[in-house]
XYZ file of C-alpha atoms in Angstrom:
492
model
C 0.000 0.000 0.000
C 1.014 3.601 -0.611
C -0.395 6.931 0.702
C -1.289 9.922 -1.411
C -0.777 13.536 -0.382
C -4.048 13.415 1.592
C -2.983 10.415 3.597
C -5.406 8.063 1.869
C -4.322 4.493 1.109
C -3.737 3.636 -2.578
C -3.277 0.237 -4.150
C -0.447 -0.618 -6.493
C -1.932 0.377 -9.867
C -2.790 -2.725 -11.906
C -1.572 -3.029 -15.487
C -3.860 -3.009 -18.527
C -3.202 -6.713 -18.865
C -4.408 -7.412 -15.328
C -7.598 -5.382 -15.863
C -8.388 -7.362 -19.012
C -7.638 -10.600 -17.229
C -9.984 -9.814 -14.358
C -12.755 -9.147 -16.838
C -12.028 -12.246 -18.903
C -11.653 -14.589 -15.915
C -15.242 -13.955 -14.832
C -16.745 -15.206 -18.093
C -15.258 -18.746 -18.554
C -16.558 -21.887 -16.911
C -14.750 -22.352 -13.613
C -13.883 -25.858 -12.508
C -11.245 -27.155 -10.127
C -8.561 -29.538 -11.332
C -9.974 -32.101 -8.930
C -13.422 -31.842 -10.528
C -11.996 -32.517 -13.985
C -10.012 -35.490 -12.674
C -13.088 -36.936 -10.945
C -15.154 -36.506 -14.115
C -12.576 -38.285 -16.287
C -12.027 -41.049 -13.742
C -15.778 -41.602 -13.440
C -16.089 -41.806 -17.225
C -13.300 -44.415 -17.375
C -14.847 -46.403 -14.523
C -18.271 -46.505 -16.175
C -16.852 -47.344 -19.614
C -14.620 -50.110 -18.244
C -17.482 -51.544 -16.209
C -19.874 -51.428 -19.163
C -17.373 -53.143 -21.475
C -17.029 -56.138 -19.151
C -20.768 -56.458 -18.461
C -21.663 -56.152 -22.147
C -18.951 -58.604 -23.227
C -20.105 -61.252 -20.765
C -23.722 -60.875 -21.869
C -23.000 -60.828 -25.602
C -20.649 -63.794 -25.481
C -23.082 -66.036 -23.616
C -26.025 -64.985 -25.780
C -24.065 -65.596 -28.986
C -22.998 -69.122 -28.001
C -26.088 -70.039 -25.987
C -24.081 -70.664 -22.831
C -25.540 -70.046 -19.413
C -24.156 -66.746 -18.085
C -22.600 -66.504 -14.614
C -24.490 -65.106 -11.644
C -25.355 -61.431 -12.137
C -23.643 -60.420 -8.905
C -20.458 -62.160 -9.960
C -20.569 -60.259 -13.246
C -21.140 -56.957 -11.447
C -18.274 -57.692 -9.049
C -15.960 -58.450 -11.968
C -16.926 -55.310 -13.892
C -16.547 -53.068 -10.834
C -13.117 -54.552 -10.159
C -12.086 -53.898 -13.767
C -13.256 -50.280 -13.570
C -11.459 -49.656 -10.281
C -8.219 -51.236 -11.544
C -8.312 -49.065 -14.677
C -8.908 -45.861 -12.709
C -6.177 -46.750 -10.196
C -3.625 -47.365 -12.941
C -4.533 -44.242 -14.899
C -4.367 -42.112 -11.748
C -0.962 -43.498 -10.799
C 0.381 -42.705 -14.289
C -0.894 -39.114 -14.209
C -3.423 -39.649 -16.998
C -5.984 -37.370 -15.356
C -3.731 -34.330 -15.164
C -4.086 -31.549 -17.734
C -0.694 -32.341 -19.284
C -1.539 -36.049 -19.408
C -4.813 -35.363 -21.210
C -3.358 -32.938 -23.741
C -0.443 -35.208 -24.748
C -2.033 -37.497 -27.369
C 0.877 -39.952 -27.579
C 1.162 -40.280 -23.812
C -2.616 -40.644 -23.419
C -2.893 -43.484 -25.947
C 0.141 -45.283 -24.527
C -1.130 -44.988 -20.946
C -4.626 -46.143 -21.867
C -3.323 -49.215 -23.683
C -0.963 -50.057 -20.806
C -3.833 -49.570 -18.355
C -6.102 -51.959 -20.228
C -3.338 -54.588 -20.321
C -2.882 -54.097 -16.589
C -6.622 -54.650 -16.007
C -6.693 -57.843 -18.070
C -3.681 -59.500 -16.448
C -4.631 -58.306 -12.971
C -8.057 -59.936 -13.281
C -6.462 -63.172 -14.466
C -4.081 -63.094 -11.499
C -6.856 -62.306 -9.011
C -8.974 -65.117 -10.446
C -6.050 -67.502 -10.033
C -5.436 -66.434 -6.435
C -9.118 -66.709 -5.459
C -9.619 -69.956 -7.415
C -12.490 -68.480 -9.419
C -11.097 -69.073 -12.907
C -14.010 -71.401 -13.707
C -16.647 -68.772 -12.882
C -16.123 -66.781 -16.075
C -15.468 -68.162 -19.526
C -12.162 -67.391 -21.183
C -14.053 -66.331 -24.296
C -15.961 -63.533 -22.541
C -12.794 -62.187 -20.912
C -10.924 -62.296 -24.224
C -13.812 -60.484 -25.922
C -13.769 -57.794 -23.223
C -10.051 -57.301 -23.664
C -10.302 -57.187 -27.470
C -13.095 -54.612 -27.666
C -12.253 -52.604 -24.542
C -9.390 -50.519 -25.878
C -11.114 -49.640 -29.199
C -14.142 -48.487 -27.180
C -12.209 -46.550 -24.538
C -9.921 -44.789 -27.018
C -12.606 -42.804 -28.898
C -14.158 -41.779 -25.594
C -10.819 -40.448 -24.397
C -10.224 -38.722 -27.729
C -13.598 -36.939 -27.595
C -13.057 -35.774 -24.013
C -9.494 -34.646 -24.755
C -10.572 -32.746 -27.884
C -13.359 -31.002 -25.989
C -10.979 -30.039 -23.202
C -8.383 -28.790 -25.697
C -10.940 -26.577 -27.425
C -12.155 -25.075 -24.171
C -8.608 -24.412 -23.017
C -7.468 -23.005 -26.372
C -10.419 -20.605 -26.374
C -9.728 -19.820 -22.688
C -13.304 -20.823 -21.856
C -12.292 -23.143 -19.028
C -10.527 -22.034 -15.854
C -9.080 -24.754 -13.631
C -7.181 -22.467 -11.267
C -6.561 -18.787 -10.660
C -3.124 -17.365 -9.861
C -1.317 -14.075 -9.331
C 1.747 -13.279 -11.425
C 5.012 -11.595 -10.469
C 7.126 -10.681 -13.473
C 10.633 -9.262 -13.761
C 11.986 -9.165 -17.279
C 11.611 -7.555 -20.664
C 8.521 -5.293 -20.556
C 5.632 -6.554 -22.654
C 6.601 -10.232 -22.685
C 4.403 -11.000 -19.690
C 1.377 -10.974 -21.999
C 2.765 -13.977 -23.869
C 3.155 -15.826 -20.568
C -0.427 -14.966 -19.624
C -1.755 -16.295 -22.941
C 0.134 -19.588 -22.596
C -1.109 -20.055 -19.038
C -4.657 -19.363 -20.198
C -4.386 -22.186 -22.714
C -3.584 -24.510 -19.820
C -6.687 -23.485 -17.883
C -4.805 -21.100 -15.598
C -6.341 -17.646 -15.256
C -4.088 -14.812 -14.124
C -6.135 -12.467 -11.947
C -3.408 -9.862 -11.579
C 0.104 -8.963 -12.677
C 2.816 -7.080 -10.809
C 5.707 -5.897 -12.952
C 8.777 -5.435 -10.785
C 10.675 -2.420 -12.044
C 14.437 -2.058 -12.188
C 16.331 0.998 -11.016
C 19.620 1.315 -12.946
C 19.876 -2.439 -13.316
C 19.008 -3.078 -9.649
C 15.614 -4.156 -8.348
C 14.198 -1.319 -6.272
C 12.954 -2.377 -2.821
C 9.954 -0.088 -3.125
C 8.921 -1.832 -6.359
C 8.947 -5.242 -4.653
C 6.990 -3.864 -1.685
C 4.386 -2.248 -3.959
C 4.054 -5.451 -6.020
C 3.551 -7.575 -2.898
C 1.003 -5.090 -1.544
C -0.984 -5.314 -4.786
C -0.919 -9.138 -4.648
C -2.124 -9.117 -1.034
C -4.936 -6.701 -1.860
C -6.007 -8.882 -4.799
C -6.159 -11.904 -2.479
C -8.436 -10.071 -0.059
C -10.732 -8.842 -2.851
C -10.922 -12.117 -4.769
C -9.104 -15.220 -3.591
C -6.623 -16.990 -5.899
C -4.867 -20.292 -5.368
C -1.166 -19.687 -6.011
C 1.542 -17.166 -6.865
C 3.643 -17.611 -10.008
C 7.042 -15.930 -10.115
C 8.764 -15.368 -13.448
C 12.271 -14.000 -13.186
C 15.872 -15.010 -13.796
C 17.203 -17.474 -11.233
C 20.325 -15.401 -10.711
C 18.176 -12.693 -9.061
C 18.465 -14.293 -5.642
C 17.856 -11.138 -3.632
C 14.677 -10.438 -5.580
C 13.376 -13.975 -5.025
C 14.143 -13.855 -1.308
C 12.497 -10.438 -0.962
C 9.303 -11.588 -2.690
C 9.150 -14.708 -0.519
C 9.582 -12.556 2.566
C 6.885 -10.066 1.502
C 4.419 -12.809 0.458
C 4.939 -14.992 3.535
C 1.871 -13.386 5.104
C -0.439 -15.215 2.719
C -1.115 -18.970 3.109
C -0.402 -19.679 -0.554
C 2.066 -21.786 -2.515
C 4.603 -19.805 -4.548
C 6.039 -21.325 -7.715
C 9.298 -20.112 -9.237
C 9.385 -20.794 -12.982
C 12.687 -21.648 -14.614
C 14.178 -19.253 -17.113
C 15.246 -20.523 -20.548
C 18.750 -21.577 -19.470
C 17.682 -23.324 -16.258
C 14.785 -25.003 -18.055
C 17.239 -26.748 -20.425
C 19.208 -28.016 -17.430
C 16.154 -29.259 -15.518
C 14.973 -31.117 -18.623
C 17.899 -33.513 -18.157
C 17.628 -36.801 -16.332
C 18.107 -36.263 -12.559
C 20.826 -38.057 -10.608
C 20.532 -38.561 -6.838
C 23.818 -39.229 -5.036
C 22.308 -39.419 -1.552
C 23.551 -36.028 -0.424
C 23.118 -33.939 -3.558
C 21.108 -33.868 -6.764
C 22.446 -33.355 -10.288
C 20.915 -33.091 -13.758
C 22.204 -34.588 -16.975
C 23.321 -31.649 -19.151
C 24.643 -33.828 -21.992
C 22.769 -37.004 -22.824
C 24.570 -40.010 -24.217
C 23.235 -40.296 -27.790
C 22.236 -43.934 -27.458
C 21.375 -45.787 -24.262
C 22.993 -49.223 -23.703
C 19.861 -51.057 -24.879
C 19.674 -48.872 -27.996
C 23.360 -49.453 -28.791
C 22.831 -53.208 -28.447
C 19.803 -53.120 -30.744
C 21.671 -51.066 -33.345
C 24.703 -53.365 -33.155
C 22.619 -56.513 -33.623
C 20.889 -54.907 -36.589
C 24.263 -53.937 -38.111
C 25.666 -57.447 -37.755
C 22.567 -59.129 -39.199
C 22.157 -56.833 -42.209
C 25.896 -56.528 -42.983
C 26.286 -60.327 -42.900
C 23.354 -60.819 -45.259
C 24.633 -58.126 -47.635
C 28.133 -59.631 -47.735
C 26.686 -63.070 -48.415
C 24.494 -61.727 -51.205
C 27.073 -59.350 -52.733
C 30.102 -61.602 -52.429
C 30.113 -62.574 -56.163
C 29.826 -58.919 -57.223
C 32.647 -57.861 -54.902
C 34.860 -60.654 -56.257
C 34.234 -59.483 -59.837
C 35.004 -55.858 -58.919
C 38.243 -56.909 -57.213
C 39.339 -58.831 -60.348
C 38.439 -55.871 -62.591
C 40.500 -53.435 -60.481
C 43.494 -55.793 -60.501
C 43.292 -56.182 -64.289
C 42.950 -52.444 -64.929
C 45.646 -51.092 -62.606
C 47.628 -54.066 -61.440
C 47.912 -52.492 -57.991
C 46.189 -53.122 -54.653
C 42.454 -53.772 -54.866
C 41.522 -52.074 -51.593
C 42.159 -48.491 -50.555
C 42.844 -47.891 -46.847
C 42.681 -44.515 -45.183
C 42.741 -43.350 -41.564
C 39.398 -42.046 -40.285
C 38.004 -41.172 -36.860
C 35.185 -43.241 -35.395
C 33.208 -43.338 -32.174
C 34.711 -40.983 -29.591
C 37.346 -39.867 -32.116
C 39.074 -43.264 -32.060
C 41.091 -43.759 -35.299
C 40.520 -46.746 -37.597
C 41.328 -47.783 -41.167
C 38.390 -47.504 -43.550
C 38.196 -49.880 -46.539
C 37.103 -48.996 -50.067
C 37.594 -50.447 -53.513
C 40.428 -48.471 -55.106
C 38.954 -45.988 -57.581
C 41.858 -43.504 -57.909
C 45.427 -43.575 -59.091
C 46.581 -42.107 -55.737
C 46.282 -43.363 -52.163
C 46.514 -40.215 -50.037
C 46.584 -40.716 -46.293
C 48.511 -37.758 -44.866
C 47.969 -34.275 -43.529
C 47.035 -32.880 -46.954
C 44.169 -34.668 -48.696
C 42.307 -33.180 -51.652
C 38.624 -34.035 -51.925
C 37.380 -35.809 -55.037
C 35.946 -33.367 -57.560
C 33.688 -33.692 -60.558
C 35.725 -34.894 -63.563
C 38.700 -35.523 -61.256
C 41.709 -36.727 -63.280
C 42.831 -38.972 -60.415
C 39.743 -41.197 -60.802
C 40.221 -44.230 -63.054
C 37.761 -45.266 -65.766
C 36.507 -48.193 -63.678
C 36.620 -45.972 -60.608
C 34.085 -43.590 -62.149
C 31.602 -46.451 -62.491
C 32.302 -47.686 -58.974
C 31.957 -44.246 -57.412
C 28.870 -43.363 -59.433
C 27.106 -46.543 -58.310
C 28.554 -46.410 -54.752
C 29.953 -49.926 -55.221
C 33.355 -48.643 -54.051
C 31.884 -48.339 -50.526
C 30.930 -52.036 -50.193
C 34.154 -53.147 -48.397
C 33.067 -50.947 -45.491
C 30.663 -53.763 -44.603
C 33.759 -55.379 -43.063
C 34.263 -52.209 -40.987
C 30.681 -52.641 -39.819
C 31.249 -56.266 -38.778
C 34.418 -55.248 -36.940
C 32.432 -52.714 -34.934
C 34.299 -49.692 -36.288
C 31.333 -48.414 -38.274
C 27.560 -48.738 -38.408
C 25.281 -49.117 -41.407
C 23.805 -45.682 -40.671
C 25.559 -42.721 -39.088
C 27.558 -39.600 -39.941
C 29.930 -40.344 -42.817
C 33.583 -40.449 -41.643
C 35.907 -37.863 -43.137
C 39.668 -37.979 -43.617
C 41.585 -37.074 -40.450
C 43.025 -34.005 -42.174
C 39.517 -32.752 -42.943
C 38.383 -33.515 -39.383
C 41.184 -31.346 -38.030
C 40.277 -28.486 -40.371
C 36.521 -28.455 -39.763
C 36.815 -28.947 -36.007
C 38.418 -25.494 -35.875
C 35.822 -23.784 -38.101
C 32.538 -25.504 -37.090
C 31.869 -25.427 -33.351
C 29.602 -28.501 -33.246
C 31.641 -30.618 -35.665
C 33.142 -32.880 -32.970
C 29.649 -33.967 -31.841
C 29.514 -36.172 -34.946
C 31.815 -38.587 -33.123
C 29.216 -39.271 -30.425
C 28.019 -42.239 -32.493
C 29.742 -44.638 -34.857
C 30.251 -43.379 -38.418
C 28.053 -44.981 -41.055
C 28.033 -46.320 -44.574
C 25.227 -43.863 -45.250
C 23.496 -41.167 -43.253
C 20.709 -38.622 -42.951
C 22.849 -35.936 -44.590
C 23.644 -38.149 -47.585
C 20.027 -39.001 -48.470
C 19.182 -35.290 -48.192
C 21.740 -34.315 -50.836
C 24.690 -33.260 -48.645
C 27.435 -35.577 -49.877
C 30.391 -35.246 -52.207
C 32.711 -32.267 -52.408
C 32.276 -29.383 -49.946
C 33.844 -26.401 -51.686
C 31.884 -23.892 -49.599
C 31.867 -23.992 -45.802
C 28.066 -23.824 -45.666
C 27.830 -27.212 -47.347
C 29.797 -28.851 -44.554
C 27.783 -26.895 -41.976
C 24.546 -28.277 -43.449
C 26.009 -31.782 -43.449
C 26.950 -31.440 -39.784
C 23.507 -30.022 -39.004
C 21.839 -33.079 -40.537
C 24.247 -35.427 -38.746
C 23.461 -33.866 -35.381
C 19.731 -34.076 -36.055
C 20.141 -37.789 -36.754
C 22.065 -38.317 -33.507
C 19.386 -36.546 -31.454
C 16.462 -38.198 -33.271
C 17.786 -41.756 -33.634
C 15.362 -44.640 -33.813
C 15.454 -48.070 -35.412
C 12.739 -47.013 -37.852
C 14.812 -43.994 -38.873
C 17.785 -46.267 -39.680
C 15.570 -48.498 -41.826
C 14.162 -45.450 -43.616
C 17.668 -44.143 -44.390
C 18.835 -47.539 -45.681
C 15.758 -47.799 -47.924
C 16.247 -44.300 -49.370
C 19.954 -44.996 -49.888
C 19.092 -48.076 -51.938
C 16.724 -46.017 -54.088
C 19.372 -43.320 -54.660
C 22.276 -45.683 -55.280
C 22.390 -45.321 -59.076
C 20.815 -41.861 -59.505
C 22.679 -39.678 -56.979
C 24.156 -36.730 -58.908
C 26.522 -35.889 -56.051
C 28.365 -39.211 -56.384
C 31.470 -38.805 -58.552
């Protein structure tokens, strides 16, 4: 509170945004988060119960079998509904974020229905009631349950999304403290509104020559306290940089008079850190700031896939490779294979194998990239390079564990040294094994890199692959590589 010249008390003047928010927050439908959760849980319970009752009745009517006692059927259906609700609640399916995430919602619902089915089988085994219900009726309930529950969830989620997007549904009301770039608080308010959170008031904390003025914090806290007395809200949201410790402590001290939770939202930098996997050491907590590209299980899966496919390809292509080796020996009379030092996983050096397609075998500190119409390429070499057959010996690198079928293409060590100094993220390519083909190659970034931007785009695609890896992505890249093998204009 502040006093004017006449000694009268004045409130901290609300912003235009807070006035509009007060007006808008009166109009939408107001429901508590608990009410929404209860509604969704009740819908799941009734749907799950109905599925089991209907399945038992339909199955016995269809096959003319005497149905079980009605009370046994009701007991089974109630148990199924309760198990489904318990599982979904434990997995956070009835929270706003759980409802709005389509992928998470479908996955949780399917897992929940599996849990119900196997739990009922286990309970029936423990209570020795497996003969009470036919296996056919239970199988029918399991088969039709998920397809029935899924559309119901989709309809409820879509309705909730529309209400939230239009800011027609308010699940909670909060007060906002903001210290940052003026004007950006409106964007925060809009995003909160789309999550069902109405902001009843905003206090912008002003800076005085780069320092937070104590009077600004006091006035902001006074306005928040007055808003609580005039119209209760459920929490205080604080948006400011985490390095403003004195400001945070002062707000907590000023707002300690109100029995409300206060939430400090992470700024952009801290949010990236907190997104990492937490590590508890017993006495302190840490967050993973650099994720290993592939988890142990993922590395094992990728390795098994590499071994299986590379072995099959070598078995199938062995006659072709033998013919190519004979042709190279007849044309040049020199070594059939070309070996060159490359860097693999973690920067570990290894010798890469190729069919020799040039008259030179450079492997030093100065290596010139192959160019279009390069005089060093032999006549047979042009065919091999154009069709990518010269790369086939790298299947042995794959079997030896030095390379993978899919990954960032390995460059000569001399080129690695050059680009590591000019492209900041270049070394990240070595976080996975190099590959015979890669995401950059099927998107046209292969061959000579005369301009720096070409290598930058190649690295950009490589890093995207590392961050987005999946087994399906590897299969997609291999398939597209096969389609491009004889038509790639950048192969020369």
